[in-house]
Amino acid sequence: MRLTLLYVSLLAAVLLLYAATTSAFFLHNLREQLDLSLDRDIETVEGSITLTPDGHVRLDSRDGEANETEAPPGYWLEVWSLGKVVYRGPQPNGQVLGSAPGPSEGTQIYRSTKLVKGTRVRIVSRVHRLENGPMVVRLAVSEEPLWHEFWEMVSTLAVGLPIAGIIAGVTGFVVARRALRPLGSMARRAEQISAERLNERLAIENPDDELGQLGRVFNTTLARLERSFEQLRRFTADASHELRTPLTAIRIVGEVALQKPGDAGYLRDVIGSMLEEANRLTHLVDSLLTMSRADAGRIALQQGEVAVLDLAKESAALLEVLAEEKDQTVRVEGDASIAIRGDRLILRQALVNLIDNAVKYSPRHGSIVVRVGAKSGYALVEVQDSGSGIPPEHRSKVFERFYRVDKARSREQGGTGLGLSIAEWAVGAHGGSIELECEPGPGCTFTMRLPMLGSAELANT
Ligand code: ADP
């Protein structure tokens, strides 16, 4: 309705302007035609003005006879000399033309005026030279037929304009309603789509028009929302499941121990395995906390210069005991001069997760190599293990939360399924990435790529 009102008001304003211009132009045209015919008439009149021997002005009729009263019918005619009327023809309706300033020689002036009784006339005056000097000839004609024609046109417009306005209003209203109807149904449909029905989409009639584009954007947002909800649901379900497993283990071990009378050695074993599960729980809860804080963007990076080889050595040292338990060798090598800018603790966490996996998934007596290098502005940290590798179909998924190739094995090794997700987030937060390569043969190589000092701009682009 508002759209229609606005549209009709605008249209009315434009039409009024158009009508006013047209009317003014029409009036001007009518006057021009009148002036043209006055021009012709005044020339005829001038041709018939003669001077009597006693100096009086008179008008000759076409047949040459003097006729003092002859002037075109319906016309006013006056001849002025030295500011006085020397000839006055008939005055229709008994109205006299008022006096007016005469034109200078060689020019003629046109004027519209209202006579005393209200008749509107058009007067043309020009200088006409006779033997005894210049005279001003004034010829006038009533403008009433012209105004009549003009008002006829104005009244036609006055009737036509409201009709045009009504037609435009009704058409505009119908068109606006039709154009906006899909918006209404889209809104109703969107209202029906709730968190439980996020898989539903808006129907799009024409994907190329504005409404279609709006619908597409809305559907894309819905798809994103659905994915996020799904991820959240999966994450919550997985997290609950992961938390329940060690809790169940603790409960069962405790219940069994309570039912069985046992010696101190047995109870120590029970407490040991309960603590092991509790440790696993702590590790899991820590990882979950890190993930949720990372998701919320609440981890502020403590930026500083980090020497990458030092970082690699420090991380490997933290896992030395684990590797020794499996008689594995961990070798750290590379260029000591390579430095990056970042949060040392967070980057160490990422690298520890990679080396921890390498240790966990490499067999006894295996070897792990951590290599530090640089390539095209990026520091590279490769963690190469000698484990069983990751089958190709799992490679793209291992960075997903709680994804494990072999659940039982991972759990047995104390894995939470979050190590690689955390590492990927940590490296991503520094403008880098992690790549996984499993050459044919044993083992995998996880490579961390981090923008080197001085090339931070490169990473941001
Ligand atoms: P987890 O705590 O289970 O190790 P991660 O997120 O660190 O969780 O790793 C996800 C899964 O990827 C692991 O469960 C394992 O199946 C696989 N994986 C990770 N690193 C390696 C590796 N170096 N060798 C073989 N498999 C690996």
Short mmCIF file of C-alpha atoms and ligand atoms in Angstrom, two decimals:
data_model
loop_
_atom_site.label_atom_id
_atom_site.label_comp_id
_atom_site.label_asym_id
_atom_site.label_seq_id
_atom_site.Cartn_x
_atom_site.Cartn_y
_atom_site.Cartn_z
CA MET A 1 0.00 0.00 0.00
CA ARG A 2 2.81 2.38 0.95
CA LEU A 3 4.64 1.52 -2.24
CA THR A 4 1.50 2.26 -4.28
CA LEU A 5 0.86 5.55 -2.47
CA LEU A 6 4.42 6.63 -3.05
CA TYR A 7 4.24 5.59 -6.66
CA VAL A 8 0.91 7.33 -7.27
CA SER A 9 2.08 10.56 -5.56
CA LEU A 10 5.21 10.59 -7.66
CA LEU A 11 3.21 9.89 -10.80
CA ALA A 12 0.70 12.61 -9.88
CA ALA A 13 3.52 15.11 -9.38
CA VAL A 14 5.07 14.19 -12.72
CA LEU A 15 1.70 14.32 -14.50
CA LEU A 16 0.85 17.70 -12.95
CA LEU A 17 4.19 19.08 -14.03
CA TYR A 18 3.63 17.65 -17.47
CA ALA A 19 0.09 19.08 -17.65
CA ALA A 20 1.29 22.51 -16.51
CA THR A 21 4.11 22.56 -19.06
CA THR A 22 1.85 21.33 -21.84
CA SER A 23 -0.82 23.92 -21.00
CA ALA A 24 1.70 26.74 -20.90
CA PHE A 25 3.13 25.60 -24.19
CA PHE A 26 -0.36 25.28 -25.70
CA LEU A 27 -1.26 28.82 -24.59
CA HIS A 28 1.97 30.13 -25.99
CA ASN A 29 1.26 28.40 -29.30
CA LEU A 30 -2.27 29.77 -29.50
CA ARG A 31 -0.93 33.27 -28.85
CA GLU A 32 1.71 32.82 -31.51
CA GLN A 33 -0.93 31.87 -34.05
CA LEU A 34 -3.01 34.85 -32.98
CA ASP A 35 0.02 37.11 -33.32
CA LEU A 36 0.65 35.77 -36.82
CA SER A 37 -2.89 36.54 -37.92
CA LEU A 38 -2.65 39.96 -36.22
CA ASP A 39 0.56 40.58 -38.21
CA ARG A 40 -1.23 39.85 -41.45
CA ASP A 41 -4.20 42.00 -40.45
CA ILE A 42 -2.14 44.97 -39.33
CA GLU A 43 -0.31 44.91 -42.66
CA THR A 44 -3.63 45.02 -44.52
CA VAL A 45 -4.83 47.82 -42.25
CA GLU A 46 -1.62 49.79 -42.75
CA GLY A 47 -2.04 49.46 -46.51
CA SER A 48 -5.44 51.09 -46.33
CA ILE A 49 -4.47 54.02 -44.06
CA THR A 50 -4.40 57.27 -46.01
CA LEU A 51 -4.09 60.91 -45.11
CA THR A 52 -6.80 63.37 -46.18
CA PRO A 53 -5.62 66.70 -47.64
CA ASP A 54 -6.59 68.37 -44.38
CA GLY A 55 -4.27 66.06 -42.48
CA HIS A 56 -6.89 63.62 -41.13
CA VAL A 57 -6.34 59.91 -41.13
CA ARG A 58 -8.84 57.69 -42.82
CA LEU A 59 -9.15 54.08 -43.87
CA ASP A 60 -9.92 53.27 -47.49
CA SER A 61 -12.15 50.31 -48.27
CA ARG A 62 -10.92 47.74 -50.67
CA ASP A 63 -12.82 49.28 -53.56
CA GLY A 64 -11.03 52.56 -52.98
CA GLU A 65 -13.94 54.36 -51.33
CA ALA A 66 -13.23 56.25 -48.21
CA ASN A 67 -14.85 54.56 -45.25
CA GLU A 68 -14.15 56.05 -41.89
CA THR A 69 -15.55 53.10 -39.97
CA GLU A 70 -14.00 50.23 -41.87
CA ALA A 71 -11.81 47.92 -39.83
CA PRO A 72 -11.87 44.13 -39.73
CA PRO A 73 -15.00 43.07 -37.81
CA GLY A 74 -14.41 42.14 -34.16
CA TYR A 75 -11.16 44.11 -34.11
CA TRP A 76 -10.12 47.26 -32.30
CA LEU A 77 -8.14 49.69 -34.37
CA GLU A 78 -6.50 52.91 -33.29
CA VAL A 79 -4.01 55.21 -34.95
CA TRP A 80 -1.98 57.45 -32.67
CA SER A 81 0.15 60.43 -33.54
CA LEU A 82 2.19 62.48 -31.11
CA GLY A 83 0.47 60.87 -28.13
CA LYS A 84 -3.10 61.51 -29.42
CA VAL A 85 -5.60 59.26 -31.09
CA VAL A 86 -6.01 60.43 -34.66
CA TYR A 87 -8.18 57.53 -35.74
CA ARG A 88 -10.33 55.14 -33.74
CA GLY A 89 -12.23 52.37 -35.45
CA PRO A 90 -15.18 50.50 -34.00
CA GLN A 91 -14.93 49.32 -30.42
CA PRO A 92 -16.58 45.94 -29.97
CA ASN A 93 -18.76 45.83 -26.87
CA GLY A 94 -18.14 49.54 -26.48
CA GLN A 95 -14.82 48.93 -24.72
CA VAL A 96 -11.88 51.23 -25.34
CA LEU A 97 -8.29 50.06 -25.56
CA GLY A 98 -6.29 51.75 -22.86
CA SER A 99 -3.33 53.90 -23.75
CA ALA A 100 -0.01 52.20 -23.89
CA PRO A 101 3.59 53.09 -24.59
CA GLY A 102 4.19 52.94 -28.30
CA PRO A 103 6.92 50.89 -29.86
CA SER A 104 10.04 52.48 -31.23
CA GLU A 105 10.33 52.65 -34.94
CA GLY A 106 10.96 49.45 -36.84
CA THR A 107 9.70 47.29 -33.95
CA GLN A 108 6.33 46.09 -32.92
CA ILE A 109 5.05 45.00 -29.57
CA TYR A 110 2.48 42.45 -28.60
CA ARG A 111 0.62 42.72 -25.35
CA SER A 112 -2.23 40.89 -23.70
CA THR A 113 -4.48 42.94 -21.46
CA LYS A 114 -7.87 42.96 -19.84
CA LEU A 115 -10.29 45.73 -20.82
CA VAL A 116 -12.57 47.47 -18.35
CA LYS A 117 -15.45 45.05 -18.89
CA GLY A 118 -13.16 42.10 -18.47
CA THR A 119 -12.62 41.18 -22.12
CA ARG A 120 -9.11 39.90 -22.67
CA VAL A 121 -7.51 41.24 -25.82
CA ARG A 122 -4.29 40.80 -27.70
CA ILE A 123 -2.88 44.07 -28.97
CA VAL A 124 -0.21 44.57 -31.58
CA SER A 125 1.25 48.06 -32.00
CA ARG A 126 3.76 49.25 -34.53
CA VAL A 127 5.04 52.45 -36.04
CA HIS A 128 3.72 53.29 -39.48
CA ARG A 129 5.24 56.19 -41.38
CA LEU A 130 2.93 58.54 -43.31
CA GLU A 131 3.84 61.71 -45.19
CA ASN A 132 3.35 63.87 -42.12
CA GLY A 133 5.34 61.74 -39.77
CA PRO A 134 5.28 58.50 -37.82
CA MET A 135 2.00 57.13 -36.48
CA VAL A 136 1.43 54.25 -34.09
CA VAL A 137 -1.11 51.73 -35.36
CA ARG A 138 -2.69 49.55 -32.69
CA LEU A 139 -4.78 46.58 -33.73
CA ALA A 140 -6.37 44.37 -31.11
CA VAL A 141 -8.50 41.26 -31.16
CA SER A 142 -10.37 39.49 -28.42
CA GLU A 143 -8.50 36.59 -26.79
CA GLU A 144 -11.73 35.04 -25.50
CA PRO A 145 -11.87 32.24 -28.16
CA LEU A 146 -8.22 31.49 -27.37
CA TRP A 147 -8.92 31.25 -23.64
CA HIS A 148 -11.97 29.18 -24.35
CA GLU A 149 -9.83 26.71 -26.28
CA PHE A 150 -7.22 26.81 -23.54
CA TRP A 151 -9.70 26.09 -20.72
CA GLU A 152 -11.20 23.28 -22.76
CA MET A 153 -7.83 21.64 -22.92
CA VAL A 154 -7.18 22.26 -19.21
CA SER A 155 -10.55 20.74 -18.28
CA THR A 156 -9.79 17.69 -20.45
CA LEU A 157 -6.51 17.31 -18.57
CA ALA A 158 -8.25 17.89 -15.23
CA VAL A 159 -10.61 15.02 -15.96
CA GLY A 160 -7.90 12.82 -17.47
CA LEU A 161 -5.34 13.20 -14.69
CA PRO A 162 -7.36 11.68 -11.82
CA ILE A 163 -8.45 8.86 -14.12
CA ALA A 164 -4.79 8.21 -15.02
CA GLY A 165 -3.92 8.38 -11.30
CA ILE A 166 -6.63 5.87 -10.39
CA ILE A 167 -5.61 3.48 -13.18
CA ALA A 168 -1.93 3.80 -12.19
CA GLY A 169 -2.80 3.31 -8.51
CA VAL A 170 -4.86 0.18 -9.07
CA THR A 171 -2.34 -1.29 -11.53
CA GLY A 172 0.56 -0.36 -9.22
CA PHE A 173 -1.18 -1.96 -6.26
CA VAL A 174 -1.87 -5.18 -8.15
CA VAL A 175 1.69 -5.31 -9.55
CA ALA A 176 3.25 -4.57 -6.15
CA ARG A 177 1.10 -7.23 -4.51
CA ARG A 178 2.03 -9.77 -7.14
CA ALA A 179 5.71 -8.85 -6.95
CA LEU A 180 5.78 -9.05 -3.16
CA ARG A 181 3.61 -12.14 -2.78
CA PRO A 182 6.60 -14.54 -3.07
CA LEU A 183 8.29 -12.56 -0.28
CA GLY A 184 5.31 -13.21 1.97
CA SER A 185 5.31 -16.91 1.23
CA MET A 186 9.08 -17.01 1.68
CA ALA A 187 8.70 -15.39 5.10
CA ARG A 188 5.97 -17.87 6.09
CA ARG A 189 8.10 -20.78 4.89
CA ALA A 190 11.15 -19.41 6.70
CA GLU A 191 9.12 -19.17 9.90
CA GLN A 192 8.25 -22.86 9.64
CA ILE A 193 11.92 -23.82 9.39
CA SER A 194 13.05 -24.28 12.96
CA ALA A 195 16.14 -25.83 14.52
CA GLU A 196 14.49 -29.26 14.16
CA ARG A 197 13.70 -28.79 10.47
CA LEU A 198 16.91 -27.21 9.25
CA ASN A 199 17.08 -29.66 6.35
CA GLU A 200 14.16 -27.88 4.66
CA ARG A 201 14.80 -25.18 2.08
CA LEU A 202 12.90 -22.30 0.53
CA ALA A 203 11.38 -22.92 -2.88
CA ILE A 204 12.93 -20.61 -5.45
CA GLU A 205 10.82 -19.76 -8.49
CA ASN A 206 13.33 -17.72 -10.43
CA PRO A 207 16.91 -17.99 -9.17
CA ASP A 208 18.04 -14.98 -11.23
CA ASP A 209 15.74 -12.27 -9.88
CA GLU A 210 16.24 -10.42 -6.59
CA LEU A 211 13.85 -12.64 -4.67
CA GLY A 212 15.58 -15.70 -6.08
CA GLN A 213 18.93 -14.34 -4.95
CA LEU A 214 17.51 -13.64 -1.51
CA GLY A 215 16.15 -17.17 -1.36
CA ARG A 216 19.51 -18.60 -2.45
CA VAL A 217 21.36 -16.62 0.22
CA PHE A 218 18.83 -17.75 2.80
CA ASN A 219 19.17 -21.38 1.70
CA THR A 220 22.97 -21.16 1.83
CA THR A 221 22.75 -19.74 5.34
CA LEU A 222 20.37 -22.54 6.29
CA ALA A 223 22.78 -25.11 4.88
CA ARG A 224 25.62 -23.58 6.89
CA LEU A 225 23.46 -23.48 9.98
CA GLU A 226 22.45 -27.08 9.46
CA ARG A 227 26.11 -28.10 9.13
CA SER A 228 27.03 -26.20 12.31
CA PHE A 229 24.12 -27.73 14.21
CA GLU A 230 25.09 -31.14 12.94
CA GLN A 231 28.73 -30.61 13.95
CA LEU A 232 27.64 -29.38 17.35
CA ARG A 233 25.34 -32.37 17.80
CA ARG A 234 28.06 -34.77 16.73
CA PHE A 235 30.63 -33.03 18.90
CA THR A 236 28.37 -33.19 21.95
CA ALA A 237 27.49 -36.82 21.31
CA ASP A 238 31.14 -37.76 20.70
CA ALA A 239 32.35 -35.80 23.70
CA SER A 240 29.75 -37.42 25.99
CA HIS A 241 30.70 -40.81 24.64
CA GLU A 242 34.41 -40.13 25.15
CA LEU A 243 33.78 -38.95 28.69
CA ARG A 244 31.57 -41.91 29.51
CA THR A 245 34.14 -44.55 28.49
CA PRO A 246 36.79 -43.73 31.15
CA LEU A 247 34.08 -43.00 33.71
CA THR A 248 32.53 -46.43 33.11
CA ALA A 249 35.97 -47.99 33.37
CA ILE A 250 36.61 -46.28 36.70
CA ARG A 251 33.19 -47.32 38.02
CA ILE A 252 33.52 -50.95 36.95
CA VAL A 253 37.05 -51.31 38.25
CA GLY A 254 35.94 -49.78 41.57
CA GLU A 255 32.79 -51.93 41.85
CA VAL A 256 34.69 -55.14 41.10
CA ALA A 257 37.38 -54.23 43.64
CA LEU A 258 34.73 -53.54 46.27
CA GLN A 259 33.08 -56.93 45.78
CA LYS A 260 36.34 -58.87 45.81
CA PRO A 261 38.32 -59.02 49.02
CA GLY A 262 41.85 -58.34 47.87
CA ASP A 263 45.27 -57.77 49.24
CA ALA A 264 47.10 -54.47 49.22
CA GLY A 265 48.90 -55.33 45.95
CA TYR A 266 45.60 -55.94 44.16
CA LEU A 267 44.11 -52.69 45.53
CA ARG A 268 47.18 -50.76 44.37
CA ASP A 269 46.66 -52.15 40.86
CA VAL A 270 43.01 -51.13 40.97
CA ILE A 271 43.84 -47.62 42.15
CA GLY A 272 46.58 -47.43 39.50
CA SER A 273 44.19 -48.27 36.68
CA MET A 274 41.59 -45.89 38.12
CA LEU A 275 44.19 -43.13 38.12
CA GLU A 276 45.15 -43.99 34.58
CA GLU A 277 41.52 -43.52 33.53
CA ALA A 278 41.31 -40.31 35.56
CA ASN A 279 44.42 -39.05 33.74
CA ARG A 280 42.79 -39.88 30.45
CA LEU A 281 39.72 -37.97 31.57
CA THR A 282 41.80 -34.95 32.55
CA HIS A 283 43.58 -35.05 29.21
CA LEU A 284 40.26 -35.29 27.37
CA VAL A 285 38.65 -32.50 29.35
CA ASP A 286 41.75 -30.32 28.77
CA SER A 287 41.54 -30.99 25.04
CA LEU A 288 37.81 -30.27 24.98
CA LEU A 289 38.39 -27.02 26.80
CA THR A 290 41.12 -26.00 24.38
CA MET A 291 38.84 -26.78 21.44
CA SER A 292 35.85 -24.89 22.80
CA ARG A 293 37.97 -21.87 23.72
CA ALA A 294 39.53 -21.96 20.26
CA ASP A 295 36.06 -22.17 18.69
CA ALA A 296 34.91 -19.19 20.70
CA GLY A 297 38.03 -17.28 19.60
CA ARG A 298 38.94 -16.80 23.25
CA ILE A 299 42.57 -17.85 22.95
CA ALA A 300 44.75 -14.82 22.52
CA LEU A 301 48.11 -15.65 20.96
CA GLN A 302 51.12 -14.48 22.97
CA GLN A 303 53.22 -13.56 19.98
CA GLY A 304 56.97 -13.77 20.20
CA GLU A 305 59.97 -14.89 18.19
CA VAL A 306 60.29 -18.66 18.15
CA ALA A 307 63.38 -20.54 17.00
CA VAL A 308 61.85 -23.51 15.26
CA LEU A 309 64.63 -26.07 15.80
CA ASP A 310 64.67 -25.26 19.54
CA LEU A 311 60.93 -25.70 19.64
CA ALA A 312 61.21 -29.07 17.89
CA LYS A 313 63.90 -30.24 20.32
CA GLU A 314 61.88 -29.11 23.31
CA SER A 315 58.75 -30.87 22.06
CA ALA A 316 60.64 -34.08 21.31
CA ALA A 317 62.21 -33.97 24.75
CA LEU A 318 58.75 -33.93 26.34
CA LEU A 319 58.00 -37.26 24.65
CA GLU A 320 61.37 -38.85 25.26
CA VAL A 321 60.12 -41.06 28.08
CA LEU A 322 57.27 -42.41 25.97
CA ALA A 323 59.60 -43.13 23.07
CA GLU A 324 62.14 -44.82 25.35
CA GLU A 325 59.43 -47.06 26.71
CA LYS A 326 59.00 -48.36 23.16
CA ASP A 327 62.72 -48.35 22.40
CA GLN A 328 62.14 -45.81 19.67
CA THR A 329 64.64 -43.23 18.49
CA VAL A 330 63.55 -39.64 17.99
CA ARG A 331 65.95 -37.58 15.86
CA VAL A 332 65.59 -33.82 15.53
CA GLU A 333 67.59 -32.13 12.76
CA GLY A 334 67.57 -29.07 10.55
CA ASP A 335 68.47 -25.42 10.23
CA ALA A 336 68.86 -23.67 13.60
CA SER A 337 68.55 -20.21 12.10
CA ILE A 338 64.91 -20.58 11.10
CA ALA A 339 62.61 -18.46 13.25
CA ILE A 340 58.97 -17.62 13.19
CA ARG A 341 56.65 -15.30 15.06
CA GLY A 342 54.02 -16.97 17.17
CA ASP A 343 52.79 -18.30 20.47
CA ARG A 344 55.46 -20.70 21.66
CA LEU A 345 53.22 -22.73 23.97
CA ILE A 346 50.45 -23.19 21.46
CA LEU A 347 52.85 -24.15 18.68
CA ARG A 348 54.59 -26.55 21.05
CA GLN A 349 51.22 -28.14 21.83
CA ALA A 350 50.67 -28.69 18.09
CA LEU A 351 54.10 -30.20 17.56
CA VAL A 352 53.82 -32.37 20.68
CA ASN A 353 50.53 -33.74 19.33
CA LEU A 354 52.21 -34.67 16.02
CA ILE A 355 55.26 -36.27 17.66
CA ASP A 356 53.01 -37.99 20.21
CA ASN A 357 51.04 -39.56 17.36
CA ALA A 358 54.28 -40.58 15.64
CA VAL A 359 55.42 -42.32 18.85
CA LYS A 360 51.98 -43.86 19.49
CA TYR A 361 51.51 -45.26 16.02
CA SER A 362 55.11 -46.40 15.35
CA PRO A 363 56.05 -49.90 16.43
CA ARG A 364 58.64 -50.82 19.03
CA HIS A 365 62.18 -50.01 17.89
CA GLY A 366 60.73 -47.60 15.35
CA SER A 367 62.37 -44.36 14.46
CA ILE A 368 60.92 -40.88 14.30
CA VAL A 369 62.55 -37.96 12.54
CA VAL A 370 61.65 -34.33 13.13
CA ARG A 371 63.12 -32.17 10.35
CA VAL A 372 63.19 -28.36 10.32
CA GLY A 373 63.59 -26.55 7.01
CA ALA A 374 62.30 -23.61 5.00
CA LYS A 375 60.68 -23.15 1.62
CA SER A 376 59.23 -20.08 -0.12
CA GLY A 377 58.87 -17.96 3.00
CA TYR A 378 57.53 -20.77 5.15
CA ALA A 379 59.21 -22.69 7.94
CA LEU A 380 58.56 -26.40 7.55
CA VAL A 381 58.55 -28.90 10.38
CA GLU A 382 58.24 -32.47 9.20
CA VAL A 383 57.38 -35.26 11.60
CA GLN A 384 58.14 -38.58 9.96
CA ASP A 385 57.30 -41.84 11.66
CA SER A 386 57.77 -45.50 10.88
CA GLY A 387 54.26 -46.67 11.74
CA SER A 388 51.68 -48.47 9.71
CA GLY A 389 50.59 -45.30 7.87
CA ILE A 390 47.06 -44.07 7.27
CA PRO A 391 44.93 -45.67 4.56
CA PRO A 392 44.11 -43.14 1.77
CA GLU A 393 40.36 -43.12 2.51
CA HIS A 394 41.00 -41.88 6.06
CA ARG A 395 43.62 -39.26 5.28
CA SER A 396 41.25 -36.36 4.72
CA LYS A 397 39.28 -37.20 7.85
CA VAL A 398 41.96 -37.63 10.50
CA PHE A 399 41.91 -33.88 11.24
CA GLU A 400 38.21 -34.07 12.14
CA ARG A 401 37.29 -34.03 15.80
CA PHE A 402 37.15 -37.49 17.43
CA TYR A 403 37.95 -39.17 14.13
CA ARG A 404 40.14 -42.20 14.57
CA VAL A 405 41.18 -44.79 12.07
CA ASP A 406 41.19 -47.46 14.74
CA LYS A 407 39.17 -46.38 17.76
CA ALA A 408 40.25 -49.20 20.05
CA ARG A 409 43.92 -48.73 19.25
CA SER A 410 43.78 -44.99 19.74
CA ARG A 411 42.04 -45.34 23.09
CA GLU A 412 44.43 -48.02 24.18
CA GLN A 413 47.27 -45.59 23.40
CA GLY A 414 45.56 -42.86 25.46
CA GLY A 415 44.36 -40.89 22.42
CA THR A 416 41.39 -38.56 22.60
CA GLY A 417 40.77 -38.15 18.88
CA LEU A 418 41.32 -34.41 19.28
CA GLY A 419 45.11 -34.18 18.90
CA LEU A 420 45.20 -33.44 15.17
CA SER A 421 42.19 -31.06 15.35
CA ILE A 422 43.98 -29.03 18.01
CA ALA A 423 47.23 -29.07 16.04
CA GLU A 424 45.44 -27.95 12.89
CA TRP A 425 43.71 -25.11 14.73
CA ALA A 426 46.98 -23.98 16.37
CA VAL A 427 48.89 -23.89 13.10
CA GLY A 428 45.94 -22.25 11.28
CA ALA A 429 45.82 -19.52 13.93
CA HIS A 430 49.42 -18.69 12.95
CA GLY A 431 48.57 -18.43 9.27
CA GLY A 432 49.98 -21.86 8.49
CA SER A 433 48.72 -25.33 7.60
CA ILE A 434 49.40 -29.00 8.19
CA GLU A 435 49.86 -31.42 5.33
CA LEU A 436 49.82 -35.15 5.50
CA GLU A 437 51.83 -37.33 3.18
CA CYS A 438 52.01 -41.07 3.31
CA GLU A 439 54.52 -42.37 0.83
CA PRO A 440 54.22 -45.96 -0.22
CA GLY A 441 56.08 -47.80 2.46
CA PRO A 442 55.89 -47.55 6.19
CA GLY A 443 54.99 -44.41 8.05
CA CYS A 444 53.53 -41.01 7.44
CA THR A 445 54.90 -37.52 7.34
CA PHE A 446 52.93 -34.65 8.87
CA THR A 447 54.33 -31.28 7.76
CA MET A 448 53.63 -28.04 9.58
CA ARG A 449 53.98 -24.94 7.34
CA LEU A 450 54.34 -21.68 9.22
CA PRO A 451 55.07 -18.23 7.77
CA MET A 452 58.65 -17.25 8.58
CA LEU A 453 59.63 -14.05 10.32
CA GLY A 454 59.37 -11.18 7.90
CA SER A 455 56.84 -12.95 5.78
CA ALA A 456 53.84 -12.50 8.06
CA GLU A 457 52.25 -10.27 5.42
CA LEU A 458 52.56 -13.16 3.01
CA ALA A 459 50.57 -15.36 5.36
CA ASN A 460 47.88 -12.79 5.87
CA THR A 461 47.26 -12.38 2.17
P1 ADP B 1 44.30 -39.58 18.69
O1 ADP B 1 44.26 -38.98 20.01
O2 ADP B 1 43.35 -40.70 18.51
O3 ADP B 1 45.67 -39.87 18.22
P2 ADP B 1 44.42 -37.54 16.66
O4 ADP B 1 43.48 -36.47 16.30
O5 ADP B 1 45.75 -37.17 17.08
O6 ADP B 1 43.70 -38.43 17.73
O7 ADP B 1 44.54 -38.49 15.41
C1 ADP B 1 43.39 -38.94 14.77
C2 ADP B 1 43.60 -40.33 14.18
O8 ADP B 1 44.53 -40.23 13.09
C3 ADP B 1 44.24 -41.29 15.12
O9 ADP B 1 43.27 -41.94 15.89
C4 ADP B 1 44.95 -42.25 14.20
O10 ADP B 1 44.01 -43.24 13.74
C5 ADP B 1 45.34 -41.39 13.02
N1 ADP B 1 46.76 -40.96 13.11
C6 ADP B 1 47.22 -39.80 13.56
N2 ADP B 1 48.56 -39.72 13.44
C7 ADP B 1 48.96 -40.90 12.94
C8 ADP B 1 50.23 -41.46 12.61
N3 ADP B 1 51.36 -40.79 12.77
N4 ADP B 1 50.25 -42.72 12.08
C9 ADP B 1 49.12 -43.41 11.92
N5 ADP B 1 47.88 -42.92 12.20
C10 ADP B 1 47.80 -41.70 12.72
#
